[in-house]
Every structure is written in structure tokens, then in C-alpha cells.
Amino acid sequence: MKNVIKITTIILIMLFAFESYAYNVVATGKATIKNMRLRDAYYSAMNNAKLASIRWYYKENQITDVEVNEDYLKFIKSYSILEQNIEDNKTVSVKLKIDLDDTALKDARLLLNQYADSVVYLYRGIDDNILPAKQIQTTINNTLSAKQFSLADQALFLGKLDDINDESKITKAFNGINSTSLIIFDFRVIESIEEYKNPDNKCEVETTVSIYNKKNDTKTIQIVTGNDNSNITKCINNAIKQAAADTVAYVRDNIIQLPETAAKLYKYNIDFNNANNLVLTKNIIDTLSQRGLIKSYKTISYSQKNVVFEVDTYFSTEDLGRKIQELKFAKQPTKIEFNDKKLILDFSVE
């Protein structure tokens, strides 16, 4: 992480030159070669050109209250290298053609709040013979979702991780995804009566929770929860539920504060009427999800012509309808209607 900070400092002293074509921007970044590290200078120059293109976008649109940083790089759809040179044997110059995501850049701060609200997790210490993994995962998923944490990158994170006990592999997997926080639950079923906090309990679970972020800051909390259910499996499950609820509530209140915009989370249905093409419908809903315009969705019903999704989003039905029009899909709805509980996209041929 220290290396990243150094590179960021170098970027601030680089020179920019750019010209634009609509929101396909041609930007040039320059970086000084330090300590013969040509590769570092090359990637810094590329990074600088990308940041310059985004700054140009906001300047062109007379938006002056945005402080562009590397988080904004996610709003670059694609880029290609036009030129690359070494000037005076000490400066790398790279010219890029960059395709900016205009729709996302308009709501960058809102979307970045969602990104900051995204977490991934892993748990350790409970054998499948005691409690099935799916049951524990459901408990943690529901607990995090109830506190408005997004788990958008959870599957990707686990797919990159092949050893949940290897700290270096955990760090590598975490650094390879967008989520800004990692929560590790270490459970231990207390078997010694002498360790019980409450003698009336039939079981107790000690939970150590470690919270990591990309700045290498770590916080750890510990809690012991118990239950008096006579069925040991249910007893442990209830103790884990309580541990997850208590620790996640503490994390949300004291460590990862709820973003201001997250308080405006909406849940409503999107009705696709007369779409006649499930591929078209899926493409639209997936695009909205990939661009962060909806936080999550699930299918409520579908037929040959009509599909209904329930979505969680920070955009009202009116705002999301406008975003869909701005995205200019190959087939646009001919009619859009909305109220507080529903967004209707009608694809009837007029």
C-alpha cells in the first residue's frame, strides 16, 4: 500500500495535454522516470492520462466541486494506446483514447458511496458437522444486508481465494476486488463449562471479528454469545446469529459508518411489459446492476411478454427511468410510467 501512495504523489506532479471528441477523450500523460524504473513511470503516465480525461469531463460540463481520484477510474469504459514515447531519456509520454461512461460520471459520488459501502467476508471455526456452511452463510448474508452492506463482490472474492487460513492469499484476493472492507468471523464453540459467561446457557460461541480495509487499517472486536435451547445444533446456530447481529451492528455504528446516501435506499418493482425478448430484458437489468444503478435484484415473475424484478437501488423510480433513457439501449421502452412502488417499462410497438 505504501507503493501506491508513492505513485499517487508522483501523479500529482505530472504534466497533462488533452483534446476531446464528445466523450471519447484523447489524453496525454507524462511521468518522470525515477531510479531507472521505466515500468513504474509508464503505468503512472497511463494512470495520469486517465485521470486527466475525467477532470476534462467535469470541467467541460462545468462541474467544479468534484475532487477526482483513482476511485473514479472505474467510470472509464475502455481505452486504447495511440502513442507512447520516451522524451529526453527521462520522461515517459503516453497518449490514450478513452471512452468515458457519461451516465455513471453524472452520479459518480452516489455510486462511489455504494462502492464504499461494499464488503466481503469469510468465516472460520465451525465444522460442517456442527452446522452446515450454507446455514452460516445465510445468517451472515442476511445480517449484513439488514445493515445495508452490499455483498456484490462476495462470489468473486471467494472465487479468488483457495485457502481461508493463508493471510497472504486472503490479502491478495481482497486487493483483487472493488469492495473496500473485509470482515473475517472467527468462531469458536466453547466446550468447557468453566469458560461459560452464563451458567444457564446450553452452548456458547466466542466470536472474534477482524475488519480490514484497503488502507491496511485493522480493527478487532470479540464477543461471546450463548443460547439455552436444548438442541445443540439449534443452540449453536442461534448463538452465531446473535454474534453476527451484535458484531455487525457494532461495525456499522462504530467502524464503517452508513453513507449518507444509503439512508435513501429504495425497494420497488420494475415491470417489463410487452418486451417479447427475455434476452433484451436480462441485458437491461444486468447493465443497470453492473453500472451500480441498482444494488441488487431478484425475479418476481415472468412470462413470454412480461417480466417483473424487485430491485434495491439508491435511485427513485423517476430517476432510474431517466437513467434507462440516457443509456440508449438497442431497444428502448416506448413508454415509461412510475410511482413510489413501481417502474413500468412498456415496449409496445406504437
Tab-separated table of C-alpha atoms in Angstrom:
chain	number	residue	atom	x	y	z
A	1	MET	CA	0.000	0.000	0.000
A	2	LYS	CA	2.924	2.370	0.608
A	3	ASN	CA	3.962	1.946	-3.031
A	4	VAL	CA	0.541	3.101	-4.167
A	5	ILE	CA	0.846	6.222	-2.066
A	6	LYS	CA	4.214	6.989	-3.663
A	7	ILE	CA	2.843	6.588	-7.161
A	8	THR	CA	-0.101	8.839	-6.353
A	9	THR	CA	2.332	11.534	-5.224
A	10	ILE	CA	4.226	11.270	-8.498
A	11	ILE	CA	0.993	11.625	-10.464
A	12	LEU	CA	0.359	14.997	-8.901
A	13	ILE	CA	3.489	16.457	-10.468
A	14	MET	CA	2.965	15.032	-13.958
A	15	LEU	CA	2.068	17.145	-16.977
A	16	PHE	CA	-1.169	16.792	-18.957
A	17	ALA	CA	-2.178	17.540	-22.514
A	18	PHE	CA	-5.522	16.534	-23.959
A	19	GLU	CA	-8.055	17.063	-26.725
A	20	SER	CA	-11.550	15.624	-26.924
A	21	TYR	CA	-14.143	14.166	-29.246
A	22	ALA	CA	-17.543	14.113	-27.485
A	23	TYR	CA	-16.948	11.789	-24.522
A	24	ASN	CA	-14.280	9.853	-26.306
A	25	VAL	CA	-11.334	11.766	-24.938
A	26	VAL	CA	-7.746	11.770	-26.175
A	27	ALA	CA	-5.488	12.437	-23.198
A	28	THR	CA	-1.724	12.507	-22.794
A	29	GLY	CA	0.017	11.747	-19.523
A	30	LYS	CA	3.699	12.301	-18.767
A	31	ALA	CA	5.781	10.811	-15.957
A	32	THR	CA	9.386	11.223	-14.926
A	33	ILE	CA	11.477	8.042	-14.821
A	34	LYS	CA	12.877	7.739	-11.308
A	35	ASN	CA	15.622	5.320	-10.235
A	36	MET	CA	15.573	3.668	-13.696
A	37	ARG	CA	12.066	2.327	-13.005
A	38	LEU	CA	10.678	2.642	-16.533
A	39	ARG	CA	7.691	0.365	-15.951
A	40	ASP	CA	6.519	2.410	-12.958
A	41	ALA	CA	6.759	5.626	-14.966
A	42	TYR	CA	4.887	4.045	-17.881
A	43	TYR	CA	1.929	2.918	-15.782
A	44	SER	CA	1.899	6.212	-13.903
A	45	ALA	CA	1.721	8.103	-17.184
A	46	MET	CA	-1.199	5.928	-18.309
A	47	ASN	CA	-2.932	6.442	-14.995
A	48	ASN	CA	-2.366	10.158	-15.258
A	49	ALA	CA	-3.870	10.322	-18.748
A	50	LYS	CA	-6.992	8.537	-17.493
A	51	LEU	CA	-7.405	10.928	-14.573
A	52	ALA	CA	-6.863	13.883	-16.913
A	53	SER	CA	-9.693	12.695	-19.154
A	54	ILE	CA	-12.094	12.579	-16.198
A	55	ARG	CA	-11.033	16.017	-14.981
A	56	TRP	CA	-11.632	17.305	-18.502
A	57	TYR	CA	-15.145	15.805	-18.442
A	58	TYR	CA	-16.100	17.669	-15.272
A	59	LYS	CA	-14.518	20.901	-16.469
A	60	GLU	CA	-16.330	20.629	-19.813
A	61	ASN	CA	-19.624	20.100	-18.002
A	62	GLN	CA	-18.900	22.975	-15.578
A	63	ILE	CA	-18.908	20.677	-12.539
A	64	THR	CA	-16.334	22.198	-10.204
A	65	ASP	CA	-16.964	20.570	-6.817
A	66	VAL	CA	-15.563	17.114	-7.646
A	67	GLU	CA	-12.138	16.023	-6.435
A	68	VAL	CA	-11.115	13.330	-8.915
A	69	ASN	CA	-9.063	10.456	-7.507
A	70	GLU	CA	-8.311	6.874	-8.511
A	71	ASP	CA	-11.756	5.688	-7.426
A	72	TYR	CA	-13.093	7.498	-10.500
A	73	LEU	CA	-11.129	5.231	-12.844
A	74	LYS	CA	-13.984	2.720	-12.597
A	75	PHE	CA	-16.002	5.073	-14.832
A	76	ILE	CA	-13.708	4.510	-17.809
A	77	LYS	CA	-15.424	2.050	-20.128
A	78	SER	CA	-12.390	1.312	-22.308
A	79	TYR	CA	-9.195	2.841	-23.648
A	80	SER	CA	-6.621	2.276	-26.369
A	81	ILE	CA	-2.996	3.405	-26.677
A	82	LEU	CA	-2.391	5.830	-29.530
A	83	GLU	CA	1.232	6.773	-28.839
A	84	GLN	CA	3.972	6.073	-26.310
A	85	ASN	CA	7.359	7.736	-26.203
A	86	ILE	CA	10.381	8.453	-24.019
A	87	GLU	CA	11.387	12.112	-24.091
A	88	ASP	CA	14.939	13.211	-23.241
A	89	ASN	CA	15.626	9.748	-21.767
A	90	LYS	CA	13.831	10.780	-18.564
A	91	THR	CA	10.121	11.273	-19.283
A	92	VAL	CA	7.539	8.757	-20.433
A	93	SER	CA	4.703	10.154	-22.542
A	94	VAL	CA	1.565	8.117	-23.286
A	95	LYS	CA	-1.397	9.224	-25.402
A	96	LEU	CA	-4.660	7.312	-24.855
A	97	LYS	CA	-8.075	7.333	-26.472
A	98	ILE	CA	-10.519	6.935	-23.597
A	99	ASP	CA	-14.227	6.114	-23.655
A	100	LEU	CA	-15.881	7.659	-20.582
A	101	ASP	CA	-19.081	6.341	-19.024
A	102	ASP	CA	-21.043	9.570	-19.208
A	103	THR	CA	-24.100	8.194	-17.418
A	104	ALA	CA	-22.096	6.961	-14.442
A	105	LEU	CA	-19.914	10.074	-14.176
A	106	LYS	CA	-23.010	12.213	-13.662
A	107	ASP	CA	-23.737	10.274	-10.473
A	108	ALA	CA	-20.178	9.381	-9.533
A	109	ARG	CA	-20.368	10.452	-5.915
A	110	LEU	CA	-23.549	8.497	-5.308
A	111	LEU	CA	-22.142	5.386	-6.979
A	112	LEU	CA	-18.863	5.687	-5.085
A	113	ASN	CA	-20.799	5.788	-1.829
A	114	GLN	CA	-22.285	2.435	-2.783
A	115	TYR	CA	-18.810	1.173	-3.594
A	116	ALA	CA	-17.553	2.329	-0.203
A	117	ASP	CA	-20.496	0.504	1.360
A	118	SER	CA	-19.493	-2.824	-0.229
A	119	VAL	CA	-17.948	-5.564	1.929
A	120	VAL	CA	-16.823	-9.162	1.590
A	121	TYR	CA	-16.428	-11.681	4.367
A	122	LEU	CA	-15.227	-15.131	5.302
A	123	TYR	CA	-15.803	-17.213	8.395
A	124	ARG	CA	-13.752	-19.906	10.085
A	125	GLY	CA	-14.004	-22.292	13.003
A	126	ILE	CA	-17.365	-24.057	12.576
A	127	ASP	CA	-17.229	-27.559	11.101
A	128	ASP	CA	-19.944	-28.647	8.663
A	129	ASN	CA	-20.790	-31.489	11.025
A	130	ILE	CA	-21.793	-28.935	13.643
A	131	LEU	CA	-23.598	-26.509	11.352
A	132	PRO	CA	-23.885	-26.581	7.530
A	133	ALA	CA	-21.901	-23.899	5.720
A	134	LYS	CA	-24.971	-22.754	3.775
A	135	GLN	CA	-26.810	-22.079	7.023
A	136	ILE	CA	-23.988	-19.934	8.401
A	137	GLN	CA	-23.605	-18.070	5.103
A	138	THR	CA	-27.330	-17.318	5.006
A	139	THR	CA	-27.166	-15.987	8.561
A	140	ILE	CA	-24.217	-13.672	7.805
A	141	ASN	CA	-25.633	-12.586	4.422
A	142	ASN	CA	-28.966	-11.626	5.956
A	143	THR	CA	-27.293	-9.837	8.857
A	144	LEU	CA	-25.048	-7.733	6.602
A	145	SER	CA	-27.886	-6.961	4.179
A	146	ALA	CA	-30.112	-5.824	7.044
A	147	LYS	CA	-27.473	-3.198	7.872
A	148	GLN	CA	-27.331	-2.105	4.211
A	149	PHE	CA	-23.960	-3.620	3.394
A	150	SER	CA	-23.569	-4.672	-0.236
A	151	LEU	CA	-22.132	-8.141	-0.946
A	152	ALA	CA	-21.817	-7.580	-4.685
A	153	ASP	CA	-18.218	-8.881	-4.803
A	154	GLN	CA	-18.622	-11.795	-2.377
A	155	ALA	CA	-18.710	-14.556	-5.008
A	156	LEU	CA	-15.762	-13.022	-6.873
A	157	PHE	CA	-13.766	-12.738	-3.636
A	158	LEU	CA	-14.331	-16.388	-2.681
A	159	GLY	CA	-13.513	-17.462	-6.247
A	160	LYS	CA	-10.081	-15.854	-5.902
A	161	LEU	CA	-9.424	-17.465	-2.511
A	162	ASP	CA	-8.265	-21.082	-2.235
A	163	ASP	CA	-7.067	-21.068	1.394
A	164	ILE	CA	-9.065	-19.232	4.063
A	165	ASN	CA	-6.242	-19.615	6.591
A	166	ASP	CA	-3.428	-18.172	4.471
A	167	GLU	CA	-3.232	-14.463	5.318
A	168	SER	CA	-1.211	-13.572	2.221
A	169	LYS	CA	-3.749	-15.267	-0.076
A	170	ILE	CA	-6.618	-13.567	1.725
A	171	THR	CA	-4.952	-10.169	1.255
A	172	LYS	CA	-4.285	-10.865	-2.433
A	173	ALA	CA	-7.890	-11.917	-3.052
A	174	PHE	CA	-9.195	-8.855	-1.192
A	175	ASN	CA	-6.941	-6.483	-3.145
A	176	GLY	CA	-8.208	-8.024	-6.388
A	177	ILE	CA	-11.801	-6.840	-5.912
A	178	ASN	CA	-13.585	-3.491	-5.606
A	179	SER	CA	-15.027	-3.868	-2.108
A	180	THR	CA	-13.344	-1.598	0.398
A	181	SER	CA	-13.812	-3.709	3.536
A	182	LEU	CA	-13.191	-7.321	4.514
A	183	ILE	CA	-14.799	-8.868	7.590
A	184	ILE	CA	-13.406	-12.122	8.989
A	185	PHE	CA	-15.524	-14.037	11.505
A	186	ASP	CA	-13.522	-16.498	13.620
A	187	PHE	CA	-15.970	-18.650	15.586
A	188	ARG	CA	-15.054	-20.935	18.470
A	189	VAL	CA	-17.585	-23.186	20.135
A	190	ILE	CA	-16.853	-23.068	23.871
A	191	GLU	CA	-16.860	-26.609	25.250
A	192	SER	CA	-15.503	-26.024	28.734
A	193	ILE	CA	-18.198	-25.181	31.281
A	194	GLU	CA	-15.608	-23.199	33.227
A	195	GLU	CA	-15.373	-20.742	30.301
A	196	TYR	CA	-19.103	-20.090	30.084
A	197	LYS	CA	-20.118	-16.487	30.661
A	198	ASN	CA	-23.643	-17.511	31.610
A	199	PRO	CA	-24.127	-20.767	33.549
A	200	ASP	CA	-27.740	-21.007	32.327
A	201	ASN	CA	-26.694	-21.427	28.693
A	202	LYS	CA	-26.624	-24.799	26.955
A	203	CYS	CA	-23.972	-23.587	24.491
A	204	GLU	CA	-21.747	-20.571	23.946
A	205	VAL	CA	-19.784	-19.313	20.955
A	206	GLU	CA	-16.816	-16.958	21.105
A	207	THR	CA	-16.603	-14.777	18.013
A	208	THR	CA	-13.572	-12.730	17.050
A	209	VAL	CA	-14.298	-10.312	14.223
A	210	SER	CA	-11.483	-8.600	12.302
A	211	ILE	CA	-12.285	-5.747	9.907
A	212	TYR	CA	-9.765	-4.809	7.214
A	213	ASN	CA	-9.715	-2.042	4.609
A	214	LYS	CA	-7.501	-1.152	1.654
A	215	LYS	CA	-5.530	1.309	3.799
A	216	ASN	CA	-4.198	-1.560	5.916
A	217	ASP	CA	-6.155	-0.368	8.941
A	218	THR	CA	-7.404	-3.260	11.087
A	219	LYS	CA	-9.929	-3.323	13.888
A	220	THR	CA	-10.812	-6.350	16.006
A	221	ILE	CA	-13.747	-6.953	18.312
A	222	GLN	CA	-14.678	-10.007	20.350
A	223	ILE	CA	-17.993	-11.209	21.725
A	224	VAL	CA	-19.339	-14.301	23.480
A	225	THR	CA	-22.944	-15.280	22.783
A	226	GLY	CA	-24.954	-18.121	24.237
A	227	ASN	CA	-28.294	-19.898	23.991
A	228	ASP	CA	-30.318	-22.176	26.211
A	229	ASN	CA	-32.005	-24.271	23.509
A	230	SER	CA	-31.771	-27.986	24.346
A	231	ASN	CA	-30.983	-28.935	20.719
A	232	ILE	CA	-27.223	-28.360	20.345
A	233	THR	CA	-27.387	-27.608	16.601
A	234	LYS	CA	-30.126	-25.009	17.051
A	235	CYS	CA	-28.319	-23.711	20.101
A	236	ILE	CA	-25.096	-23.025	18.194
A	237	ASN	CA	-26.999	-21.622	15.227
A	238	ASN	CA	-28.842	-19.166	17.469
A	239	ALA	CA	-25.599	-18.206	19.210
A	240	ILE	CA	-23.967	-17.498	15.827
A	241	LYS	CA	-26.988	-15.478	14.719
A	242	GLN	CA	-26.736	-13.356	17.822
A	243	ALA	CA	-22.976	-12.969	17.424
A	244	ALA	CA	-23.353	-11.892	13.787
A	245	ALA	CA	-26.145	-9.438	14.625
A	246	ASP	CA	-24.270	-7.881	17.564
A	247	THR	CA	-20.905	-7.582	15.840
A	248	VAL	CA	-22.273	-6.287	12.521
A	249	ALA	CA	-24.361	-3.705	14.379
A	250	TYR	CA	-21.216	-2.584	16.210
A	251	VAL	CA	-19.227	-2.455	12.959
A	252	ARG	CA	-21.919	-0.377	11.279
A	253	ASP	CA	-22.285	2.036	14.185
A	254	ASN	CA	-18.624	2.469	15.092
A	255	ILE	CA	-16.295	1.394	12.282
A	256	ILE	CA	-17.949	1.507	8.832
A	257	GLN	CA	-20.431	4.339	9.069
A	258	LEU	CA	-23.526	4.261	6.918
A	259	PRO	CA	-23.015	6.561	3.894
A	260	GLU	CA	-25.382	9.493	3.881
A	261	THR	CA	-26.976	8.410	0.618
A	262	ALA	CA	-27.554	4.868	1.849
A	263	ALA	CA	-30.402	6.159	4.006
A	264	LYS	CA	-32.263	6.748	0.730
A	265	LEU	CA	-32.246	3.119	-0.345
A	266	TYR	CA	-35.393	2.267	-2.329
A	267	LYS	CA	-37.038	-1.114	-2.890
A	268	TYR	CA	-39.595	-1.418	-5.679
A	269	ASN	CA	-40.566	-3.447	-8.758
A	270	ILE	CA	-39.533	-2.886	-12.358
A	271	ASP	CA	-42.168	-4.245	-14.740
A	272	PHE	CA	-41.043	-5.037	-18.291
A	273	ASN	CA	-44.259	-5.142	-20.339
A	274	ASN	CA	-44.517	-6.441	-23.900
A	275	ALA	CA	-40.751	-6.963	-24.081
A	276	ASN	CA	-41.165	-10.168	-26.164
A	277	ASN	CA	-37.479	-10.947	-25.620
A	278	LEU	CA	-36.093	-12.255	-22.342
A	279	VAL	CA	-32.526	-11.674	-23.570
A	280	LEU	CA	-33.308	-7.967	-24.015
A	281	THR	CA	-34.869	-7.801	-20.551
A	282	LYS	CA	-31.908	-9.558	-18.902
A	283	ASN	CA	-29.435	-7.304	-20.728
A	284	ILE	CA	-31.112	-4.172	-19.381
A	285	ILE	CA	-31.362	-5.389	-15.787
A	286	ASP	CA	-27.774	-6.722	-15.822
A	287	THR	CA	-26.465	-3.449	-17.264
A	288	LEU	CA	-28.227	-1.484	-14.531
A	289	SER	CA	-26.635	-3.791	-11.964
A	290	GLN	CA	-23.128	-3.679	-13.468
A	291	ARG	CA	-23.177	0.115	-13.574
A	292	GLY	CA	-24.273	0.351	-9.966
A	293	LEU	CA	-27.626	1.916	-10.809
A	294	ILE	CA	-29.324	-0.902	-8.937
A	295	LYS	CA	-27.729	-2.511	-5.914
A	296	SER	CA	-29.398	-5.918	-6.239
A	297	TYR	CA	-32.390	-7.547	-7.910
A	298	LYS	CA	-34.442	-10.720	-7.976
A	299	THR	CA	-37.035	-12.070	-10.393
A	300	ILE	CA	-40.588	-11.909	-9.065
A	301	SER	CA	-42.450	-13.275	-12.103
A	302	TYR	CA	-42.035	-13.761	-15.815
A	303	SER	CA	-43.985	-14.865	-18.858
A	304	GLN	CA	-43.402	-14.692	-22.567
A	305	LYS	CA	-44.090	-10.953	-22.723
A	306	ASN	CA	-43.848	-9.643	-19.166
A	307	VAL	CA	-41.104	-9.829	-16.552
A	308	VAL	CA	-41.132	-8.312	-13.063
A	309	PHE	CA	-37.979	-7.705	-10.997
A	310	GLU	CA	-37.735	-6.457	-7.429
A	311	VAL	CA	-34.763	-4.104	-7.090
A	312	ASP	CA	-32.828	-2.317	-4.359
A	313	THR	CA	-31.449	0.991	-5.585
A	314	TYR	CA	-30.457	4.472	-4.457
A	315	PHE	CA	-32.453	5.945	-7.359
A	316	SER	CA	-36.163	6.722	-7.264
A	317	THR	CA	-38.421	5.226	-9.930
A	318	GLU	CA	-38.422	8.559	-11.765
A	319	ASP	CA	-34.619	8.919	-11.664
A	320	LEU	CA	-33.994	5.320	-12.709
A	321	GLY	CA	-36.422	5.679	-15.610
A	322	ARG	CA	-34.444	8.704	-16.773
A	323	LYS	CA	-31.173	6.766	-16.461
A	324	ILE	CA	-32.563	3.990	-18.653
A	325	GLN	CA	-33.388	6.544	-21.332
A	326	GLU	CA	-29.884	8.040	-21.097
A	327	LEU	CA	-28.235	4.630	-21.534
A	328	LYS	CA	-29.823	4.328	-25.001
A	329	PHE	CA	-30.262	0.567	-25.191
A	330	ALA	CA	-30.627	-1.030	-28.626
A	331	LYS	CA	-34.345	-1.329	-27.919
A	332	GLN	CA	-35.760	1.384	-25.701
A	333	PRO	CA	-39.128	1.311	-23.938
A	334	THR	CA	-41.747	3.245	-25.893
A	335	LYS	CA	-43.482	4.264	-22.671
A	336	ILE	CA	-42.265	4.719	-19.083
A	337	GLU	CA	-44.595	5.066	-16.116
A	338	PHE	CA	-43.720	5.264	-12.440
A	339	ASN	CA	-44.994	5.746	-8.929
A	340	ASP	CA	-43.463	5.146	-5.492
A	341	LYS	CA	-43.772	1.356	-5.729
A	342	LYS	CA	-43.284	0.533	-9.397
A	343	LEU	CA	-41.386	1.478	-12.556
A	344	ILE	CA	-43.142	0.272	-15.708
A	345	LEU	CA	-41.187	-0.089	-18.944
A	346	ASP	CA	-43.549	-0.735	-21.846
A	347	PHE	CA	-42.059	-1.976	-25.128
A	348	SER	CA	-45.309	-1.999	-27.117
A	349	VAL	CA	-44.915	-1.112	-30.772
A	350	GLU	CA	-46.745	2.138	-31.393
